[in-house]
PDB file of C-alpha atoms and ligand atoms in Angstrom:
ATOM      1  CA  MET A   1       4.597   9.262  10.263  1.00 95.00           C
ATOM      2  CA  LEU A   2       5.145   7.288   7.067  1.00 98.00           C
ATOM      3  CA  GLN A   3       4.360   3.580   7.232  1.00 98.00           C
ATOM      4  CA  LEU A   4       6.063   0.897   5.174  1.00 98.00           C
ATOM      5  CA  TYR A   5       4.575  -2.547   4.623  1.00 98.00           C
ATOM      6  CA  PHE A   6       7.490  -4.869   4.005  1.00 98.00           C
ATOM      7  CA  PHE A   7       8.547  -8.496   4.016  1.00 96.00           C
ATOM      8  CA  PRO A   8      12.060  -9.295   5.241  1.00 96.00           C
ATOM      9  CA  MET A   9      14.624  -9.324   2.393  1.00 94.00           C
ATOM     10  CA  ALA A  10      11.897  -8.817  -0.252  1.00 95.00           C
ATOM     11  CA  CYS A  11      12.143  -5.902  -2.682  1.00 96.00           C
ATOM     12  CA  SER A  12      10.757  -3.613   0.042  1.00 98.00           C
ATOM     13  CA  LEU A  13      14.286  -3.773   1.511  1.00 98.00           C
ATOM     14  CA  ALA A  14      15.223  -1.098  -1.031  1.00 98.00           C
ATOM     15  CA  SER A  15      12.584   1.222   0.427  1.00 98.00           C
ATOM     16  CA  ARG A  16      13.866   0.610   3.950  1.00 98.00           C
ATOM     17  CA  ILE A  17      17.406   1.381   2.746  1.00 98.00           C
ATOM     18  CA  ALA A  18      16.151   4.599   1.121  1.00 98.00           C
ATOM     19  CA  LEU A  19      14.329   5.671   4.298  1.00 98.00           C
ATOM     20  CA  MET A  20      17.423   4.977   6.383  1.00 98.00           C
ATOM     21  CA  GLU A  21      19.758   6.693   3.929  1.00 98.00           C
ATOM     22  CA  ALA A  22      17.451   9.749   4.034  1.00 98.00           C
ATOM     23  CA  GLY A  23      17.197   9.621   7.832  1.00 98.00           C
ATOM     24  CA  ILE A  24      13.391   9.444   7.625  1.00 98.00           C
ATOM     25  CA  GLU A  25      11.613   7.684  10.473  1.00 97.00           C
ATOM     26  CA  ALA A  26       8.806   5.317   9.555  1.00 98.00           C
ATOM     27  CA  HIS A  27       6.578   2.739  11.130  1.00 98.00           C
ATOM     28  CA  TYR A  28       7.273  -0.699   9.663  1.00 98.00           C
ATOM     29  CA  HIS A  29       4.581  -3.372   9.296  1.00 98.00           C
ATOM     30  CA  LEU A  30       5.584  -6.913   8.400  1.00 98.00           C
ATOM     31  CA  ALA A  31       3.182  -8.194   5.738  1.00 97.00           C
ATOM     32  CA  HIS A  32       3.549 -11.882   4.999  1.00 95.00           C
ATOM     33  CA  ILE A  33       3.703 -12.136   1.217  1.00 92.00           C
ATOM     34  CA  TRP A  34       2.789 -15.816   1.120  1.00 90.00           C
ATOM     35  CA  THR A  35       0.005 -15.946   3.705  1.00 93.00           C
ATOM     36  CA  LYS A  36      -1.081 -12.320   3.012  1.00 96.00           C
ATOM     37  CA  GLU A  37      -1.367 -11.697   6.739  1.00 96.00           C
ATOM     38  CA  VAL A  38      -0.277  -8.431   8.341  1.00 97.00           C
ATOM     39  CA  VAL A  39       1.656  -9.767  11.283  1.00 95.00           C
ATOM     40  CA  ASP A  40       0.867  -6.752  13.595  1.00 92.00           C
ATOM     41  CA  ASP A  41      -2.838  -7.447  13.795  1.00 95.00           C
ATOM     42  CA  GLY A  42      -3.588 -10.568  11.731  1.00 96.00           C
ATOM     43  CA  SER A  43      -5.516  -8.581   9.122  1.00 97.00           C
ATOM     44  CA  ASP A  44      -5.569  -9.386   5.399  1.00 98.00           C
ATOM     45  CA  PHE A  45      -2.759  -7.529   3.613  1.00 98.00           C
ATOM     46  CA  ARG A  46      -4.938  -7.347   0.484  1.00 98.00           C
ATOM     47  CA  GLY A  47      -7.071  -4.898   2.431  1.00 97.00           C
ATOM     48  CA  ILE A  48      -4.050  -2.590   2.474  1.00 97.00           C
ATOM     49  CA  SER A  49      -3.218  -3.181  -1.185  1.00 98.00           C
ATOM     50  CA  PRO A  50      -5.193  -5.383  -3.562  1.00 97.00           C
ATOM     51  CA  LYS A  51      -1.868  -6.241  -5.204  1.00 97.00           C
ATOM     52  CA  GLY A  52      -0.919  -8.163  -2.045  1.00 97.00           C
ATOM     53  CA  ALA A  53       2.696  -7.249  -2.717  1.00 97.00           C
ATOM     54  CA  VAL A  54       5.267  -5.188  -0.878  1.00 98.00           C
ATOM     55  CA  PRO A  55       6.357  -2.436  -0.763  1.00 98.00           C
ATOM     56  CA  VAL A  56       3.336  -0.351   0.233  1.00 98.00           C
ATOM     57  CA  LEU A  57       4.134   3.094   1.578  1.00 98.00           C
ATOM     58  CA  VAL A  58       1.356   4.820   3.538  1.00 98.00           C
ATOM     59  CA  LEU A  59       1.840   8.540   3.109  1.00 98.00           C
ATOM     60  CA  GLU A  60       1.209  11.214   5.744  1.00 96.00           C
ATOM     61  CA  ASN A  61      -2.196  11.929   4.152  1.00 97.00           C
ATOM     62  CA  GLY A  62      -3.191   8.254   4.332  1.00 97.00           C
ATOM     63  CA  GLU A  63      -2.800   7.521   0.621  1.00 98.00           C
ATOM     64  CA  ARG A  64      -1.075   4.253  -0.205  1.00 98.00           C
ATOM     65  CA  LEU A  65       1.686   4.144  -2.753  1.00 98.00           C
ATOM     66  CA  THR A  66       2.877   0.907  -4.353  1.00 98.00           C
ATOM     67  CA  GLU A  67       5.556  -0.097  -6.896  1.00 98.00           C
ATOM     68  CA  SER A  68       9.173   0.189  -5.871  1.00 98.00           C
ATOM     69  CA  ALA A  69      10.058   2.699  -8.586  1.00 98.00           C
ATOM     70  CA  ALA A  70       7.369   5.118  -7.360  1.00 98.00           C
ATOM     71  CA  VAL A  71       7.918   4.483  -3.645  1.00 98.00           C
ATOM     72  CA  LEU A  72      11.679   4.949  -3.936  1.00 98.00           C
ATOM     73  CA  GLN A  73      11.367   8.218  -5.837  1.00 98.00           C
ATOM     74  CA  TYR A  74       8.751   9.481  -3.378  1.00 98.00           C
ATOM     75  CA  ILE A  75      11.108   8.801  -0.463  1.00 98.00           C
ATOM     76  CA  ALA A  76      14.000  10.463  -2.307  1.00 98.00           C
ATOM     77  CA  ASP A  77      11.917  13.569  -3.033  1.00 98.00           C
ATOM     78  CA  LEU A  78      10.934  13.938   0.631  1.00 98.00           C
ATOM     79  CA  LYS A  79      14.571  14.722   1.422  1.00 98.00           C
ATOM     80  CA  PRO A  80      16.120  16.294  -1.692  1.00 97.00           C
ATOM     81  CA  GLU A  81      19.159  17.348   0.321  1.00 97.00           C
ATOM     82  CA  ALA A  82      20.056  13.676   0.806  1.00 97.00           C
ATOM     83  CA  GLY A  83      20.677  13.445  -2.968  1.00 98.00           C
ATOM     84  CA  LEU A  84      18.918  10.083  -3.336  1.00 98.00           C
ATOM     85  CA  ALA A  85      17.495  11.145  -6.716  1.00 98.00           C
ATOM     86  CA  PRO A  86      18.552  13.827  -9.183  1.00 98.00           C
ATOM     87  CA  ARG A  87      15.987  16.638  -9.164  1.00 96.00           C
ATOM     88  CA  PHE A  88      13.347  16.814 -11.896  1.00 93.00           C
ATOM     89  CA  GLY A  89      14.753  18.689 -14.858  1.00 94.00           C
ATOM     90  CA  ASP A  90      18.179  17.165 -14.372  1.00 97.00           C
ATOM     91  CA  PRO A  91      18.757  14.732 -17.281  1.00 97.00           C
ATOM     92  CA  ASP A  92      20.071  12.210 -14.745  1.00 98.00           C
ATOM     93  CA  ARG A  93      16.525  11.887 -13.352  1.00 98.00           C
ATOM     94  CA  TYR A  94      15.675   9.924 -16.482  1.00 98.00           C
ATOM     95  CA  ARG A  95      18.784   7.788 -16.024  1.00 98.00           C
ATOM     96  CA  LEU A  96      17.498   7.006 -12.539  1.00 98.00           C
ATOM     97  CA  GLN A  97      14.103   6.013 -13.938  1.00 98.00           C
ATOM     98  CA  GLU A  98      15.818   3.986 -16.635  1.00 98.00           C
ATOM     99  CA  TRP A  99      17.653   1.964 -13.966  1.00 98.00           C
ATOM    100  CA  LEU A 100      14.617   1.589 -11.714  1.00 98.00           C
ATOM    101  CA  SER A 101      12.625   0.210 -14.653  1.00 98.00           C
ATOM    102  CA  PHE A 102      15.409  -2.126 -15.689  1.00 98.00           C
ATOM    103  CA  ILE A 103      15.878  -3.505 -12.182  1.00 98.00           C
ATOM    104  CA  GLY A 104      12.126  -3.885 -11.596  1.00 97.00           C
ATOM    105  CA  ALA A 105      11.271  -5.482 -14.915  1.00 95.00           C
ATOM    106  CA  GLU A 106      14.380  -7.101 -16.323  1.00 94.00           C
ATOM    107  CA  ILE A 107      16.062  -8.262 -13.135  1.00 94.00           C
ATOM    108  CA  HIS A 108      13.298  -8.628 -10.549  1.00 93.00           C
ATOM    109  CA  LYS A 109      10.405  -9.929 -12.581  1.00 88.00           C
ATOM    110  CA  ALA A 110      12.209 -11.551 -15.508  1.00 85.00           C
ATOM    111  CA  PHE A 111      14.430 -13.894 -13.542  1.00 79.00           C
ATOM    112  CA  LEU A 112      14.872 -13.117  -9.844  1.00 79.00           C
ATOM    113  CA  PHE A 113      11.223 -13.580  -8.985  1.00 76.00           C
ATOM    114  CA  PRO A 114      10.747 -16.895 -10.815  1.00 73.00           C
ATOM    115  CA  THR A 115      14.051 -18.432  -9.703  1.00 73.00           C
ATOM    116  CA  PHE A 116      13.769 -17.328  -6.102  1.00 66.00           C
ATOM    117  CA  TRP A 117      10.054 -17.777  -5.756  1.00 65.00           C
ATOM    118  CA  TYR A 118       9.473 -21.223  -7.192  1.00 64.00           C
ATOM    119  CA  LYS A 119      11.194 -24.509  -6.562  1.00 63.00           C
ATOM    120  CA  ASP A 120      12.992 -25.652  -9.717  1.00 63.00           C
ATOM    121  CA  ASP A 121      10.661 -28.165 -11.362  1.00 68.00           C
ATOM    122  CA  GLY A 122      12.481 -27.855 -14.664  1.00 68.00           C
ATOM    123  CA  SER A 123      10.562 -24.768 -15.798  1.00 68.00           C
ATOM    124  CA  LEU A 124      13.245 -22.328 -14.707  1.00 69.00           C
ATOM    125  CA  ALA A 125      15.655 -22.937 -17.590  1.00 71.00           C
ATOM    126  CA  LYS A 126      14.311 -19.992 -19.607  1.00 73.00           C
ATOM    127  CA  PRO A 127      14.443 -17.385 -16.817  1.00 71.00           C
ATOM    128  CA  ARG A 128      17.895 -18.642 -15.826  1.00 76.00           C
ATOM    129  CA  ALA A 129      19.116 -18.300 -19.397  1.00 78.00           C
ATOM    130  CA  ARG A 130      18.441 -14.553 -19.211  1.00 82.00           C
ATOM    131  CA  ILE A 131      20.547 -13.946 -16.145  1.00 87.00           C
ATOM    132  CA  ALA A 132      23.997 -13.586 -17.711  1.00 88.00           C
ATOM    133  CA  GLN A 133      22.885 -11.262 -20.467  1.00 90.00           C
ATOM    134  CA  THR A 134      20.787  -9.106 -18.150  1.00 94.00           C
ATOM    135  CA  LEU A 135      23.443  -8.755 -15.472  1.00 96.00           C
ATOM    136  CA  SER A 136      26.105  -7.955 -18.051  1.00 96.00           C
ATOM    137  CA  VAL A 137      24.369  -4.558 -18.391  1.00 97.00           C
ATOM    138  CA  PRO A 138      24.933  -3.238 -14.829  1.00 98.00           C
ATOM    139  CA  SER A 139      28.221  -5.134 -14.737  1.00 98.00           C
ATOM    140  CA  ALA A 140      29.608  -3.203 -17.719  1.00 98.00           C
ATOM    141  CA  HIS A 141      28.121   0.071 -16.467  1.00 98.00           C
ATOM    142  CA  LEU A 142      29.727  -0.298 -13.039  1.00 98.00           C
ATOM    143  CA  ALA A 143      33.141  -1.374 -14.354  1.00 97.00           C
ATOM    144  CA  ASP A 144      34.384   2.204 -14.062  1.00 96.00           C
ATOM    145  CA  ARG A 145      31.700   3.802 -11.902  1.00 97.00           C
ATOM    146  CA  GLU A 146      31.034   3.761  -8.190  1.00 98.00           C
ATOM    147  CA  PHE A 147      27.263   4.270  -8.446  1.00 98.00           C
ATOM    148  CA  LEU A 148      24.557   3.654 -11.039  1.00 98.00           C
ATOM    149  CA  VAL A 149      23.646   7.302 -11.586  1.00 98.00           C
ATOM    150  CA  GLY A 150      26.010  10.269 -11.321  1.00 96.00           C
ATOM    151  CA  ASN A 151      28.646  10.180  -8.639  1.00 96.00           C
ATOM    152  CA  ARG A 152      26.579   9.523  -5.542  1.00 97.00           C
ATOM    153  CA  PHE A 153      24.331   6.886  -4.002  1.00 98.00           C
ATOM    154  CA  THR A 154      20.755   7.058  -5.258  1.00 98.00           C
ATOM    155  CA  VAL A 155      17.607   4.973  -4.781  1.00 98.00           C
ATOM    156  CA  ALA A 156      18.621   3.068  -7.932  1.00 98.00           C
ATOM    157  CA  ASP A 157      21.581   1.754  -5.935  1.00 98.00           C
ATOM    158  CA  ALA A 158      19.223   0.775  -3.112  1.00 98.00           C
ATOM    159  CA  HIS A 159      17.137  -1.188  -5.597  1.00 98.00           C
ATOM    160  CA  LEU A 160      20.089  -2.907  -7.296  1.00 98.00           C
ATOM    161  CA  THR A 161      21.676  -3.709  -3.933  1.00 98.00           C
ATOM    162  CA  TRP A 162      18.549  -5.612  -2.922  1.00 97.00           C
ATOM    163  CA  ALA A 163      18.414  -7.473  -6.252  1.00 96.00           C
ATOM    164  CA  LEU A 164      22.069  -8.508  -6.076  1.00 97.00           C
ATOM    165  CA  LEU A 165      21.647  -9.744  -2.503  1.00 96.00           C
ATOM    166  CA  LEU A 166      19.072 -12.217  -3.762  1.00 91.00           C
ATOM    167  CA  LEU A 167      21.397 -13.760  -6.336  1.00 91.00           C
ATOM    168  CA  ARG A 168      22.926 -16.208  -3.901  1.00 87.00           C
ATOM    169  CA  PRO A 169      19.589 -17.592  -2.592  1.00 83.00           C
ATOM    170  CA  ALA A 170      18.511 -17.756  -6.250  1.00 81.00           C
ATOM    171  CA  GLY A 171      21.526 -20.015  -6.860  1.00 82.00           C
ATOM    172  CA  VAL A 172      23.566 -17.506  -8.885  1.00 87.00           C
ATOM    173  CA  ASP A 173      27.235 -16.832  -8.067  1.00 92.00           C
ATOM    174  CA  ILE A 174      27.905 -13.078  -8.250  1.00 95.00           C
ATOM    175  CA  ALA A 175      31.665 -13.745  -8.441  1.00 95.00           C
ATOM    176  CA  GLN A 176      31.321 -14.198 -12.198  1.00 94.00           C
ATOM    177  CA  TRP A 177      30.768 -10.413 -12.448  1.00 96.00           C
ATOM    178  CA  PRO A 178      33.749  -8.849 -10.618  1.00 97.00           C
ATOM    179  CA  SER A 179      32.392  -5.295 -10.935  1.00 98.00           C
ATOM    180  CA  LEU A 180      29.097  -6.366  -9.351  1.00 98.00           C
ATOM    181  CA  SER A 181      30.927  -8.217  -6.559  1.00 98.00           C
ATOM    182  CA  ALA A 182      32.975  -5.097  -5.812  1.00 98.00           C
ATOM    183  CA  TYR A 183      29.849  -2.930  -6.019  1.00 98.00           C
ATOM    184  CA  ILE A 184      27.816  -5.024  -3.571  1.00 98.00           C
ATOM    185  CA  GLU A 185      30.705  -4.946  -1.118  1.00 98.00           C
ATOM    186  CA  ARG A 186      30.886  -1.148  -1.393  1.00 98.00           C
ATOM    187  CA  MET A 187      27.142  -0.842  -0.906  1.00 98.00           C
ATOM    188  CA  GLN A 188      27.143  -3.155   2.103  1.00 98.00           C
ATOM    189  CA  ALA A 189      29.831  -1.019   3.719  1.00 98.00           C
ATOM    190  CA  ARG A 190      27.330   1.870   3.944  1.00 98.00           C
ATOM    191  CA  PRO A 191      25.945   2.087   7.485  1.00 98.00           C
ATOM    192  CA  ALA A 192      22.326   2.537   6.338  1.00 98.00           C
ATOM    193  CA  VAL A 193      22.509  -0.426   3.972  1.00 98.00           C
ATOM    194  CA  LEU A 194      24.195  -2.589   6.575  1.00 98.00           C
ATOM    195  CA  GLY A 195      21.638  -1.590   9.221  1.00 98.00           C
ATOM    196  CA  ALA A 196      18.675  -2.278   6.950  1.00 98.00           C
ATOM    197  CA  ILE A 197      20.012  -5.709   5.982  1.00 98.00           C
ATOM    198  CA  ALA A 198      20.802  -6.648   9.591  1.00 97.00           C
ATOM    199  CA  THR A 199      17.283  -5.710  10.700  1.00 97.00           C
ATOM    200  CA  GLU A 200      15.644  -7.705   7.919  1.00 96.00           C
ATOM    201  CA  MET A 201      17.918 -10.748   8.183  1.00 95.00           C
ATOM    202  CA  ALA A 202      16.988 -11.015  11.866  1.00 95.00           C
ATOM    203  CA  LEU A 203      13.280 -10.743  11.019  1.00 94.00           C
ATOM    204  CA  ARG A 204      13.597 -13.183   8.160  1.00 89.00           C
ATOM    205  CA  LYS A 205      14.386 -15.943  10.643  1.00 88.00           C
ATOM    206  CA  THR A 206      11.024 -15.360  12.321  1.00 88.00           C
ATOM    207  CA  VAL A 207       8.881 -15.898   9.198  1.00 84.00           C
ATOM    208  CA  ALA A 208       7.842 -19.179   7.657  1.00 69.00           C
ATOM    209  CA  ALA A 209       9.653 -20.500   4.607  1.00 68.00           C
ATOM    210  CA  ASN A 210       8.249 -20.141   1.092  1.00 64.00           C
ATOM    211  CA  PRO A 211       5.714 -22.930   0.579  1.00 59.00           C
ATOM    212  CA  ALA A 212       5.827 -22.634  -3.257  1.00 55.00           C
TER     213      ALA A 212
HETATM  214  N1  GSH B   1       6.250  -4.332  -9.400  1.00 59.21           N
HETATM  215  C1  GSH B   1       6.329  -4.424  -7.966  1.00 59.21           C
HETATM  216  C2  GSH B   1       6.596  -5.833  -7.570  1.00 59.21           C
HETATM  217  C3  GSH B   1       6.401  -6.051  -6.099  1.00 59.21           C
HETATM  218  C4  GSH B   1       6.614  -7.511  -5.742  1.00 59.21           C
HETATM  219  O1  GSH B   1       6.530  -8.388  -6.596  1.00 59.21           O
HETATM  220  N2  GSH B   1       6.871  -7.751  -4.468  1.00 59.21           N
HETATM  221  C5  GSH B   1       7.043  -9.108  -4.034  1.00 59.21           C
HETATM  222  C6  GSH B   1       8.150  -9.230  -3.012  1.00 59.21           C
HETATM  223  S1  GSH B   1       9.727  -8.902  -3.742  1.00 59.21           S
HETATM  224  C7  GSH B   1       5.740  -9.548  -3.382  1.00 59.21           C
HETATM  225  O2  GSH B   1       5.296  -8.937  -2.441  1.00 59.21           O
HETATM  226  N3  GSH B   1       5.139 -10.582  -3.955  1.00 59.21           N
HETATM  227  C8  GSH B   1       3.925 -11.131  -3.432  1.00 59.21           C
HETATM  228  C9  GSH B   1       3.014 -11.572  -4.537  1.00 59.21           C
HETATM  229  O3  GSH B   1       3.302 -11.232  -5.702  1.00 59.21           O
HETATM  230  O4  GSH B   1       2.029 -12.227  -4.241  1.00 59.21           O
HETATM  231  C10 GSH B   1       7.413  -3.483  -7.424  1.00 59.21           C
HETATM  232  O5  GSH B   1       8.377  -3.227  -8.151  1.00 59.21           O
HETATM  233  O6  GSH B   1       7.287  -3.015  -6.298  1.00 59.21           O
END
């Protein structure tokens, strides 16, 4: 069985959503991203991945796959019939990769990570200044579309859903982008998305707060 190392409401949520949308069973291990402890057995998470970051997907052959963009596409390709990624050769596959890169680099790392991760000691002005311009991109794209790629839910939507959920704890009001507000409501109405969030919100209460 696949195994997913995750931390509640971290970017690994997108991988849990993808697994649930695909109907793929997995064993979930909570890896504490601040203490680097695997909660199951108290071992050092860096022994699982030297990056010390979630998600880590342990494949059936024991190999470990990291990086959300790769993990999400791997999950999608395990169940092509679920339509979570356009097949290779379909031009939309590159649109999917375009969105996964944008969400991972321009949303997650450029501003979500610094604003959510660190207490504001005055150094967050620059990352915060990027938010409006960056989010105007998916906002405009979704003004007349239901999903990021094509006309069905893909792993890019799983990734963006996670990122948008973190806006509020990062102190950003999503209401200023009506198309993103409508989108996140639509996504949260999906049973798999709702189930994944409910599971992780419950677990989130059991882990210590960010000491940073
Ligand atoms: N590029 C990686 C980033 C993974 C990442 O930064 N994960 C965060 C949680 S959202 C984490 O585990 N951070 C712990 C750390 O960086 O020490 C991806 O897209 O999967």
